[in-house]
């Protein structure tokens, strides 16, 4: 048995729409190793949700293969090993939270004796411990999202597939969620999630895949993607003309920034002082995931 | 809400309790008994006939909503109406011995089911 | 698997109860229980009352069952689809046919239980006056429940490939054409209207549809005639076969659907 939790090869899907067709996936490849936390990012309409639905068997691909824990995507065996958070958080709104969760646990095959305690822990994990008896319709959007996460966790599956994990969650909940993900990861659970919150992806993911126009454009660890060589960013205030060879870029409010190799930091600082500039900060140069995404998307659109 | 529905119940049942079933001593009762005695060897004509009688008696007993009234109108009634009356009298006879035909149809539908199930399993492999 | 179907039906039933669908049944039950009150207001004789009450009550039950069947059948799956409550359910390790079966069993339970309640009410209100509880009433009403269940299965099937309003229209069409009796076609369309072409069309359409007229055995109880057990058994088998057919067809369409 392979150590891949998700294995997607050459996946293609074209939707039929009113005006013709809409290509959602154009040969998508993905590999997620067991135990990884994998962040799946891409602009709106990139095909994230489509590929996730294919993994669950909600949508049938036109061609290509997708394996979930070694089972064909969409098979009952595959779904038994998987917890899913749908993109749009809608649940049977007339049901009480605990009541619905117990039914979900039953459908997922949790034994009758464990069900109630499992549901309670799941609800407590997402911070709904005090609202177990409320009906779903009485929940706010964020609470529904939390319920969705509980619902994905309830059967304690070895793989979690979470679509738009943080949508609608407040900053504190997002922080708590990060901790939850890390604790799940410690227990060896594979987590595959799509998100538009880059800071979250940056902090919790072992591996990141960037999808655009139905194809994976980049994949790797955060280090790989951000390619942080040993560079240093120096923020300073002062004359720019004399320092033109260091290629200063304007930063916020009259500040300038130059990036140099770590080894050349002292020399650069001396040059700035000589030119009469005042140093504000010296810090490791950092690219953000946003920048990478932006770059890939513009490159993709130009191509 | 609950009080309201309770009130509604009382309101609706009021008339039923207020008017105890004194009507059970109706003069038409014996007709019912007679009806039961003969129910096995009825023919279509008999039913129609009896129906007629039935109605007649009720008309005499002062009842207006009877099948006799309907029968009287049959002659110049619209076709659908005529049909309904005829149909309602003949239906029990149509049903007799029809179960064989129904079983035949059932068998056909079951065969279709089997075809679909077969198709289902073929697809899965 | 049977257990999972049970949980799905339970979910469906709980939701229907929360939506207060059963209150409609209760309302009708009250009307039926009130029947004796009409005896005096319309000055009916007892025998006439019994016949009219049975006729009226059973007709009411049959209309109710049909309306419920179409409504529940059309909404059972499509509401889950439209609200997208389907996703978390289908992400569970259950095949789609089990999901459909669960819904259908839920609808079946609603239909049969409400018809049972209504026919018991009718029986009670007639027994209150005639001092004779006619158990056949319940049998006849259950035949209507069978009819309605077949129709509901058909509506579930329709709703898998068409929008809810269209599925409803298809259901109504099926009910009317499939419910034409042979004698109606020959009497009304051939003898009276002299339109054999329409009659041919009606016969042809009816041939491939469930024969709903088989389930209408009301007159047996209105005129206190015996119902053959063999016939009852045969229509039960017939209904079950059609229900299975519609659920299987629905599964075939549903399995290929992108949700
Ligand atoms: N049911 C559908 N019918 C037709 N086209 C669809 C359907 N669902 C998605 N698409 C199209 O497929 C493409 C990918 O959509 P998808 O929902 O996978 O994007 P996404 O990456 O999840 O975007 P978002 O970040 O907005 O959630 C889009 O161009 C969309 O228009
Ligand atoms: Mg999406």
XYZ file of C-alpha atoms and ligand atoms in Angstrom:
719
model
C 0.000 0.000 0.000
C 1.329 3.391 -0.951
C 1.906 6.137 1.550
C -0.262 8.527 -0.407
C -3.525 9.606 1.156
C -4.674 11.299 -2.035
C -3.429 10.481 -5.473
C -4.889 12.351 -8.409
C -3.683 11.866 -11.971
C -4.659 13.775 -15.096
C -8.090 14.659 -13.789
C -10.333 16.419 -16.269
C -13.814 17.776 -15.857
C -15.884 19.921 -18.152
C -19.243 21.140 -16.938
C -22.127 21.586 -19.299
C -23.532 25.057 -18.838
C -26.370 26.955 -20.433
C -24.094 28.743 -22.875
C -21.944 25.749 -23.743
C -19.253 24.177 -21.614
C -17.002 25.244 -18.776
C -13.684 23.524 -18.314
C -13.125 23.243 -14.587
C -10.191 20.814 -14.455
C -7.608 20.389 -17.180
C -5.352 17.559 -16.187
C -4.973 18.007 -12.460
C -2.270 16.069 -10.594
C -2.054 15.931 -6.832
C -0.227 13.811 -4.305
C -0.828 14.152 -0.614
C 1.214 11.954 1.681
C -0.302 10.400 4.761
C 0.134 12.505 7.856
C 0.591 15.721 5.913
C -1.279 18.949 6.332
C -1.839 20.069 2.785
C -3.034 23.531 1.847
C -4.892 23.842 -1.407
C -4.995 27.391 -2.681
C -6.007 29.141 -5.844
C -8.152 31.997 -7.072
C -11.942 31.825 -7.295
C -13.067 29.406 -9.952
C -9.713 27.639 -10.084
C -11.331 24.238 -9.628
C -10.668 23.560 -5.957
C -14.187 22.638 -5.007
C -14.690 20.674 -8.197
C -11.671 18.502 -7.511
C -12.701 18.015 -3.894
C -16.182 16.958 -4.963
C -14.618 14.465 -7.327
C -12.655 13.038 -4.410
C -15.973 12.462 -2.665
C -17.768 11.084 -5.665
C -20.231 13.966 -5.721
C -19.060 14.901 -9.209
C -17.908 12.418 -11.830
C -14.702 13.254 -13.675
C -14.558 13.027 -17.455
C -11.192 11.308 -17.358
C -8.264 10.672 -15.074
C -7.961 8.752 -11.858
C -8.335 9.743 -8.251
C -7.479 7.488 -5.331
C -8.397 8.205 -1.724
C -6.365 6.147 0.753
C -5.849 3.673 -2.052
C -9.533 3.313 -2.895
C -11.164 4.775 -5.981
C -12.576 8.207 -5.191
C -16.286 8.121 -4.491
C -16.386 4.477 -3.464
C -18.009 3.644 -0.149
C -14.647 2.393 1.184
C -13.012 5.704 0.324
C -15.733 7.687 2.024
C -15.499 5.557 5.127
C -11.954 6.855 5.683
C -12.736 10.471 5.040
C -14.346 13.408 6.759
C -15.661 16.171 4.545
C -16.497 19.784 5.159
C -18.579 21.168 2.287
C -17.847 24.596 0.890
C -21.307 25.898 1.672
C -22.275 25.245 5.258
C -25.866 24.074 5.069
C -27.217 21.351 7.283
C -30.704 20.150 8.096
C -31.709 23.285 9.845
C -34.651 21.941 11.783
C -32.472 19.461 13.590
C -30.700 20.045 16.864
C -26.914 20.139 16.624
C -26.268 17.121 18.776
C -29.213 15.215 17.352
C -28.038 15.711 13.775
C -24.473 14.900 14.681
C -25.557 11.628 16.279
C -27.327 10.676 13.054
C -24.234 11.618 11.066
C -22.114 9.490 13.355
C -24.537 6.615 12.876
C -24.386 6.989 9.103
C -20.608 7.073 9.304
C -20.668 3.752 11.111
C -19.737 4.859 14.621
C -20.904 2.196 17.059
C -24.009 3.038 19.052
C -22.217 3.083 22.392
C -19.625 5.656 21.266
C -21.905 7.948 19.351
C -23.024 10.369 21.976
C -19.623 10.839 23.577
C -17.993 11.208 20.162
C -20.489 13.883 19.196
C -20.019 15.756 22.432
C -16.237 15.810 22.087
C -16.486 16.895 18.461
C -18.809 19.757 19.373
C -16.593 20.764 22.254
C -13.526 20.703 20.019
C -15.080 23.326 17.766
C -16.373 25.414 20.634
C -20.052 24.543 20.393
C -20.115 22.744 23.716
C -22.633 25.134 25.172
C -24.985 25.013 22.174
C -25.445 21.297 21.735
C -29.207 21.401 21.934
C -29.742 24.395 19.663
C -31.224 23.870 16.267
C -28.952 24.500 13.319
C -31.202 27.279 12.086
C -30.507 29.187 15.275
C -26.779 29.193 14.556
C -24.828 32.092 13.092
C -22.801 31.504 9.945
C -19.609 30.920 11.852
C -21.356 28.508 14.188
C -22.658 26.584 11.216
C -19.122 26.412 9.906
C -17.980 25.125 13.280
C -20.742 22.559 13.198
C -19.505 21.530 9.771
C -16.041 20.933 11.141
C -17.485 18.898 13.994
C -19.480 16.911 11.480
C -16.307 16.138 9.518
C -14.490 15.090 12.683
C -17.219 13.023 14.234
C -16.265 9.626 12.865
C -12.587 10.227 13.666
C -11.454 9.543 10.093
C -7.781 9.237 9.116
C -8.259 11.803 6.353
C -10.001 15.158 6.475
C -10.974 16.985 3.308
C -12.051 20.481 4.211
C -13.286 22.953 1.627
C -12.908 26.612 2.637
C -12.040 25.747 6.160
C -11.987 29.224 7.666
C -14.885 30.874 5.865
C -16.989 32.847 8.274
C -14.805 32.208 11.318
C -13.736 34.973 13.659
C -9.994 35.555 14.313
C -10.078 33.771 17.633
C -11.798 30.782 16.115
C -9.189 30.760 13.371
C -6.469 30.682 15.952
C -8.193 27.856 17.793
C -8.610 26.042 14.536
C -4.900 26.225 13.866
C -4.290 24.543 17.188
C -6.928 21.956 16.437
C -5.300 21.173 13.105
C -1.906 20.851 14.679
C -3.228 18.537 17.376
C -4.976 16.406 14.761
C -1.761 16.282 12.796
C 0.075 15.042 15.862
C -2.338 12.134 15.963
C -1.299 11.261 12.421
C -4.435 12.474 10.681
C -3.993 13.696 7.127
C -5.589 17.045 6.494
C -6.284 18.405 3.047
C -7.906 21.787 3.020
C -8.626 24.639 0.687
C -8.537 28.149 1.985
C -8.355 31.763 0.965
C -6.561 32.688 4.187
C -2.925 32.676 3.188
C -1.608 33.386 6.674
C -3.282 30.253 7.918
C -1.978 28.156 5.070
C 1.500 29.521 5.716
C 1.479 28.667 9.390
C -0.015 25.187 9.475
C 0.742 23.495 6.173
C 3.547 21.072 5.513
C 2.843 21.230 1.856
C 1.009 23.618 -0.404
C -0.504 23.166 -3.836
C -1.455 26.104 -5.995
C -4.153 25.473 -8.556
C -5.129 27.840 -11.312
C -7.419 27.251 -14.263
C -7.863 23.611 -13.412
C -4.185 22.687 -13.260
C -1.703 22.455 -10.443
C 0.789 25.278 -11.020
C 3.098 24.797 -8.064
C 3.468 22.314 -5.271
C 5.868 21.993 -2.379
C 6.722 23.075 1.121
C 6.404 26.678 2.139
C 10.184 27.071 1.850
C 10.179 25.683 -1.672
C 7.425 27.971 -2.801
C 8.604 31.152 -1.154
C 12.202 30.367 -2.081
C 13.598 32.315 0.835
C 17.242 32.460 0.103
C 19.387 34.046 2.741
C 18.410 37.566 1.936
C 17.899 40.519 4.207
C 15.552 43.453 3.819
C 16.731 46.833 5.083
C 14.197 49.586 5.633
C 15.618 53.080 5.770
C 14.742 56.716 5.351
C 16.912 59.126 3.373
C 18.337 59.925 -0.060
C 17.791 57.385 -2.815
C 19.733 58.926 -5.702
C 23.170 58.116 -4.334
C 22.060 54.567 -3.549
C 20.677 53.754 -6.984
C 23.044 50.780 -7.441
C 21.368 49.027 -4.461
C 18.031 49.309 -6.220
C 15.881 50.728 -3.405
C 12.132 50.258 -3.610
C 9.659 52.655 -2.039
C 7.892 51.145 0.996
C 5.266 52.829 3.144
C 5.303 56.567 4.047
C 8.606 57.865 2.695
C 10.521 54.737 3.635
C 12.718 52.816 1.267
C 13.605 49.167 1.264
C 16.523 47.320 -0.245
C 17.098 43.571 -0.247
C 20.609 42.217 -0.189
C 22.427 38.908 0.336
C 22.952 38.165 3.992
C 26.731 38.337 3.530
C 26.505 41.875 2.149
C 24.407 43.290 4.960
C 27.187 45.230 6.701
C 28.424 46.760 3.472
C 24.959 47.883 2.514
C 24.331 49.391 5.921
C 27.583 51.336 5.666
C 26.638 52.636 2.233
C 23.284 53.889 3.508
C 24.853 55.639 6.481
C 27.511 57.211 4.263
C 24.779 58.602 2.042
C 23.169 60.138 5.117
C 20.244 57.734 5.405
C 18.900 56.452 8.717
C 18.323 52.745 9.208
C 14.853 51.779 10.440
C 14.787 47.962 10.474
C 16.933 45.101 9.343
C 15.053 41.825 8.928
C 15.122 38.601 6.904
C 13.569 39.184 3.501
C 10.161 37.504 3.254
C 7.917 36.778 0.366
C 4.328 35.993 1.076
C 2.221 33.252 -0.377
C 0.017 35.944 -1.830
C 2.937 37.140 -3.923
C 3.624 33.662 -5.232
C -0.038 33.175 -6.009
C -0.262 36.528 -7.720
C 2.810 35.813 -9.774
C 1.544 32.397 -10.870
C -1.881 33.720 -11.728
C -0.584 36.602 -13.828
C 1.875 34.262 -15.526
C -0.933 31.790 -16.163
C -3.163 34.445 -17.634
C -0.400 35.825 -19.832
C 0.281 32.342 -21.213
C -50.358 28.294 20.421
C -51.309 25.151 22.309
C -54.219 26.833 23.988
C -55.393 28.056 20.615
C -55.331 24.626 19.068
C -57.156 23.219 22.065
C -59.819 25.870 21.665
C -60.063 25.049 17.983
C -60.575 21.394 18.841
C -63.321 22.160 21.308
C -64.935 24.472 18.840
C -64.864 21.883 16.082
C -66.064 19.045 18.250
C -68.699 21.103 19.936
C -71.416 20.307 17.400
C -70.574 16.606 17.435
C -71.096 16.337 21.159
C -73.982 18.713 21.272
C -75.876 16.507 18.858
C -75.641 12.975 20.229
C -76.118 10.198 17.698
C -79.868 10.063 18.101
C -80.164 9.602 14.363
C -79.298 5.924 14.826
C -82.976 5.177 15.149
C -83.466 6.224 11.556
C -86.189 4.420 9.613
C -83.686 3.509 6.930
C -81.759 1.200 9.214
C -83.388 -2.023 8.178
C -82.256 -1.407 4.640
C -78.717 -1.717 5.827
C -79.347 -5.147 7.344
C -81.054 -6.399 4.256
C -78.089 -5.148 2.314
C -75.731 -7.305 4.283
C -77.750 -10.465 3.912
C -77.653 -10.476 0.179
C -74.269 -9.140 -0.471
C -72.903 -12.383 -1.877
C -75.229 -13.101 -4.715
C -75.660 -9.665 -6.154
C -75.537 -8.953 -9.835
C -75.009 -5.639 -11.443
C -78.686 -5.248 -12.239
C -79.656 -6.081 -8.728
C -77.345 -3.507 -7.322
C -78.633 -0.844 -9.611
C -82.125 -1.839 -8.770
C -81.560 -1.961 -5.086
C -79.807 1.259 -5.235
C -82.847 2.720 -6.706
C -85.063 1.272 -4.003
C -82.670 2.357 -1.401
C -82.922 5.862 -2.619
C -86.654 5.714 -2.917
C -87.018 4.787 0.684
C -84.779 7.548 1.737
C -86.694 10.044 -0.288
C -89.745 8.876 1.560
C -87.896 9.246 4.798
C -87.305 12.846 3.953
C -83.722 12.594 2.761
C -82.581 14.654 -0.160
C -78.983 13.629 -0.654
C -79.536 10.162 -2.069
C -78.521 8.209 -5.089
C -82.145 8.135 -6.158
C -81.899 11.800 -6.764
C -78.858 11.160 -8.887
C -80.574 8.379 -10.803
C -83.426 10.657 -11.633
C -81.032 13.053 -13.253
C -79.118 10.426 -15.144
C -81.243 10.638 -18.275
C -80.279 14.178 -19.145
C -76.959 14.282 -17.313
C -73.625 14.991 -19.001
C -71.712 11.935 -20.129
C -69.087 12.089 -17.428
C -71.766 12.103 -14.800
C -73.599 9.196 -16.343
C -70.377 7.342 -16.492
C -69.593 7.980 -12.878
C -72.852 6.540 -11.742
C -72.573 3.471 -13.927
C -68.961 3.018 -12.956
C -69.601 3.262 -9.266
C -72.129 0.475 -9.542
C -70.112 -1.857 -11.653
C -66.728 -1.477 -10.028
C -67.005 -4.250 -7.435
C -67.692 -6.667 -10.248
C -64.771 -5.527 -12.280
C -62.540 -6.348 -9.387
C -63.685 -9.963 -9.172
C -61.163 -12.378 -10.584
C -58.959 -9.591 -11.740
C -56.082 -10.516 -9.479
C -54.658 -12.852 -12.113
C -54.335 -9.950 -14.516
C -52.720 -7.846 -11.811
C -50.203 -10.584 -11.078
C -49.355 -10.700 -14.746
C -48.643 -6.962 -14.762
C -46.664 -7.318 -11.564
C -44.514 -9.962 -13.187
C -43.783 -7.631 -16.096
C -42.721 -4.823 -13.755
C -40.593 -7.205 -11.716
C -38.853 -8.344 -14.870
C -38.053 -4.705 -15.622
C -36.678 -4.330 -12.116
C -34.413 -7.293 -12.632
C -33.142 -5.804 -15.878
C -32.263 -2.572 -14.101
C -30.575 -4.341 -11.198
C -28.563 -6.383 -13.687
C -27.570 -3.194 -15.491
C -26.598 -1.667 -12.153
C -24.225 -4.517 -11.306
C -22.773 -4.634 -14.784
C -21.936 -0.966 -14.502
C -20.174 -1.396 -11.204
C -17.706 -3.907 -12.554
C -27.157 -1.114 5.211
C -30.726 -1.507 6.373
C -29.705 0.304 9.521
C -28.357 3.204 7.475
C -31.565 3.393 5.475
C -33.350 3.497 8.795
C -31.211 6.430 9.976
C -31.799 8.312 6.753
C -35.554 7.831 7.038
C -35.388 8.857 10.640
C -33.630 12.066 9.663
C -36.278 12.678 7.022
C -39.143 11.974 9.378
C -37.746 14.146 12.148
C -37.389 16.989 9.708
C -40.909 16.565 8.376
C -42.280 16.586 11.896
C -40.320 19.743 12.689
C -41.791 21.270 9.572
C -45.169 20.401 11.023
C -46.344 18.400 8.056
C -48.325 16.198 10.413
C -50.520 19.137 11.382
C -52.171 18.958 7.965
C -53.101 15.382 8.695
C -54.386 16.358 12.090
C -56.548 19.053 10.582
C -58.131 16.614 8.160
C -58.562 14.090 10.936
C -60.592 16.634 12.838
C -62.808 17.232 9.822
C -63.384 13.506 9.497
C -64.140 13.133 13.180
C -66.724 15.845 12.854
C -68.699 13.981 10.209
C -71.493 12.950 12.590
C -72.211 16.606 13.138
C -73.361 16.852 9.549
C -76.092 14.281 9.950
C -78.439 16.716 11.512
C -77.376 19.741 9.596
C -78.138 17.998 6.288
C -80.996 15.943 7.704
C -79.686 12.692 6.311
C -81.067 9.293 7.105
C -78.592 6.988 8.764
C -78.100 4.667 5.828
C -77.615 7.526 3.442
C -75.320 9.154 5.930
C -73.217 6.067 6.165
C -72.837 5.840 2.446
C -72.207 9.530 1.961
C -69.814 9.649 4.875
C -67.831 6.700 3.609
C -67.800 8.072 0.113
C -66.885 11.573 1.171
C -64.370 10.480 3.768
C -62.589 8.055 1.493
C -62.505 10.548 -1.347
C -61.031 13.090 1.013
C -58.429 10.596 2.163
C -57.537 9.679 -1.384
C -57.123 13.307 -2.462
C -55.088 13.994 0.604
C -52.873 10.977 0.012
C -52.304 11.914 -3.612
C -51.526 15.536 -2.821
C -49.147 14.500 -0.060
C -47.521 11.907 -2.288
C -46.804 14.431 -5.007
C -45.623 17.082 -2.588
C -43.441 14.791 -0.508
C -42.144 12.862 -3.488
C -41.116 15.972 -5.346
C -39.492 17.665 -2.375
C -37.834 14.646 -0.764
C -34.660 14.705 -2.801
C -34.843 18.076 -4.493
C -34.979 20.014 -1.245
C -31.785 18.317 -0.131
C -30.276 19.105 -3.503
C -31.305 22.728 -3.537
C -30.334 23.437 0.022
C -27.159 21.400 -0.478
C -27.796 19.466 2.680
C -27.089 16.532 0.428
C -23.315 17.011 0.457
C -22.571 16.092 4.048
C -24.976 13.162 3.775
C -23.553 11.726 0.591
C -20.046 12.168 1.969
C -20.953 9.428 4.417
C -20.162 5.862 3.445
C -23.571 5.138 1.981
C -24.334 4.353 -1.647
C -26.706 6.666 -3.430
C -29.378 4.024 -3.784
C -29.475 3.721 0.000
C -29.922 7.453 0.271
C -32.867 7.331 -2.145
C -34.294 4.313 -0.397
C -34.049 6.101 2.941
C -35.944 9.066 1.583
C -38.557 6.851 0.002
C -39.091 4.830 3.140
C -39.506 8.114 5.014
C -42.153 9.288 2.562
C -43.833 5.897 2.765
C -44.047 6.078 6.534
C -45.560 9.564 6.408
C -48.136 8.502 3.829
C -49.162 5.224 5.388
C -49.279 6.558 8.920
C -51.349 9.582 8.028
C -53.753 7.514 5.936
C -54.069 5.094 8.829
C -54.820 7.907 11.241
C -57.357 9.439 8.892
C -59.142 6.186 8.135
C -59.339 5.352 11.820
C -60.913 8.746 12.410
C -63.404 8.102 9.641
C -64.202 4.685 11.034
C -64.693 6.108 14.496
C -66.976 8.863 13.371
C -69.099 6.431 11.373
C -69.106 3.940 14.204
C -70.275 6.693 16.517
C -73.534 6.874 14.594
C -74.000 3.494 12.959
C -72.802 1.560 16.026
C -70.793 -0.634 13.725
C -67.089 -0.313 13.067
C -66.339 -1.205 9.491
C -62.766 -2.451 9.384
C -62.897 -2.624 5.624
C -62.714 1.148 5.575
C -59.141 0.915 6.750
C -58.317 -1.701 4.152
C -59.696 0.505 1.405
C -57.842 3.531 2.741
C -54.640 1.513 2.797
C -55.187 0.724 -0.862
C -55.189 4.475 -1.411
C -51.969 4.663 0.568
C -50.492 2.061 -1.778
C -51.557 4.121 -4.752
C -50.079 7.247 -3.220
C -46.825 5.480 -2.423
C -46.382 4.395 -6.025
C -47.053 7.971 -7.067
C -44.557 9.288 -4.530
C -41.883 6.918 -5.827
C -42.631 8.172 -9.328
C -42.300 11.772 -8.173
C -38.953 11.026 -6.545
C -37.849 9.601 -9.865
C -39.112 12.646 -11.764
C -37.421 15.028 -9.371
C -34.032 13.449 -10.070
C -34.017 14.746 -13.603
C -36.313 17.751 -13.613
C -37.030 20.818 -11.560
C -39.534 20.405 -8.706
C -42.431 22.170 -10.475
C -41.965 20.090 -13.598
C -41.699 16.929 -11.531
C -44.977 17.886 -9.863
C -46.690 18.358 -13.204
C -45.359 15.013 -14.410
C -46.676 13.430 -11.235
C -50.133 14.877 -11.744
C -50.119 13.755 -15.360
C -49.081 10.239 -14.363
C -51.794 10.149 -11.750
C -54.531 11.137 -14.151
C -53.552 9.106 -17.163
C -52.427 6.090 -15.177
C -55.636 6.306 -13.190
C -58.012 6.206 -16.147
C -59.961 3.005 -15.933
C -60.455 0.883 -19.030
C -64.191 1.374 -18.766
C -63.739 5.130 -18.578
C -61.740 5.087 -21.764
C -64.224 2.922 -23.602
C -67.297 4.632 -22.242
C -66.289 8.244 -22.242
C -63.762 8.516 -25.030
C -65.032 5.893 -27.476
C -68.797 5.595 -26.990
C -69.638 9.103 -26.023
C -67.047 11.351 -27.582
C -66.370 9.073 -30.529
C -62.719 9.947 -30.442
C -60.984 6.604 -30.770
C -57.690 8.323 -31.511
C -57.597 9.949 -28.098
C -58.716 6.687 -26.572
C -55.881 4.879 -28.335
C -53.417 7.438 -27.037
C -54.807 7.158 -23.532
C -54.649 3.352 -23.687
C -51.126 3.432 -25.033
C -49.891 5.823 -22.367
C -51.699 3.961 -19.680
C -50.147 0.709 -20.729
C -46.652 1.860 -19.716
C -47.837 3.584 -16.561
C -48.899 2.123 -13.247
C -52.624 1.378 -13.333
C -53.726 3.516 -10.442
C -57.360 2.590 -10.992
C -56.618 -0.885 -9.614
C -56.189 0.564 -6.153
C -59.540 2.302 -6.033
C -61.782 -0.152 -4.297
C -63.865 2.406 -2.506
C -67.204 1.136 -3.743
C -66.634 -2.184 -2.101
C -66.898 -0.531 1.250
C -69.438 2.109 0.326
C -71.820 -0.653 -0.800
C -70.530 -3.168 1.770
C -69.343 -5.750 -0.686
C -66.589 -8.184 0.168
C -63.042 -7.566 -0.977
C -61.192 -10.618 -2.172
C -57.965 -11.140 -0.212
C -56.395 -12.488 -3.396
C -57.063 -9.195 -5.106
C -55.688 -7.175 -2.217
C -52.574 -9.294 -2.203
C -52.143 -8.899 -5.923
C -52.380 -5.116 -5.881
C -49.939 -4.996 -2.977
C -47.443 -6.966 -5.004
C -48.142 -4.779 -7.983
C -47.568 -1.608 -5.984
C -44.323 -2.916 -4.474
C -43.027 -3.840 -7.911
C -43.721 -0.357 -9.244
C -42.210 1.338 -6.206
C -39.043 -0.669 -6.611
C -38.958 0.140 -10.306
C -39.228 3.872 -9.706
C -36.623 3.876 -6.958
C -34.247 1.886 -9.137
C -34.824 4.209 -12.075
C -34.260 7.189 -9.815
C -31.011 5.609 -8.658
C -29.842 5.138 -12.225
C -30.427 8.812 -13.013
C -29.143 10.031 -9.673
C -25.940 8.009 -9.843
C -24.874 9.858 -12.973
C -25.720 13.245 -11.683
C -23.152 15.918 -10.816
C -24.272 17.457 -7.594
N -22.240 23.002 -11.229
C -21.493 23.677 -12.087
N -21.926 23.888 -13.343
C -21.165 24.542 -14.228
N -19.969 25.044 -13.977
C -19.471 24.875 -12.747
C -20.205 24.186 -11.738
N -19.470 24.184 -10.626
C -18.329 24.833 -10.908
N -18.326 25.255 -12.182
C -17.234 25.963 -12.850
O -16.046 25.242 -12.631
C -14.983 26.107 -12.350
C -14.329 25.732 -11.039
O -15.241 25.935 -9.989
P -14.906 25.556 -8.493
O -16.148 25.673 -7.720
O -14.207 24.266 -8.477
O -13.905 26.731 -8.081
P -13.199 26.984 -6.694
O -11.745 26.833 -6.948
O -13.762 26.165 -5.636
O -13.521 28.501 -6.466
P -13.856 29.284 -5.097
O -12.560 29.695 -4.528
O -14.621 30.443 -5.555
O -14.625 28.381 -4.224
C -15.553 27.525 -12.362
O -15.195 28.107 -13.578
C -17.036 27.328 -12.298
O -17.666 28.297 -13.087
Mg -14.739 26.507 -3.930
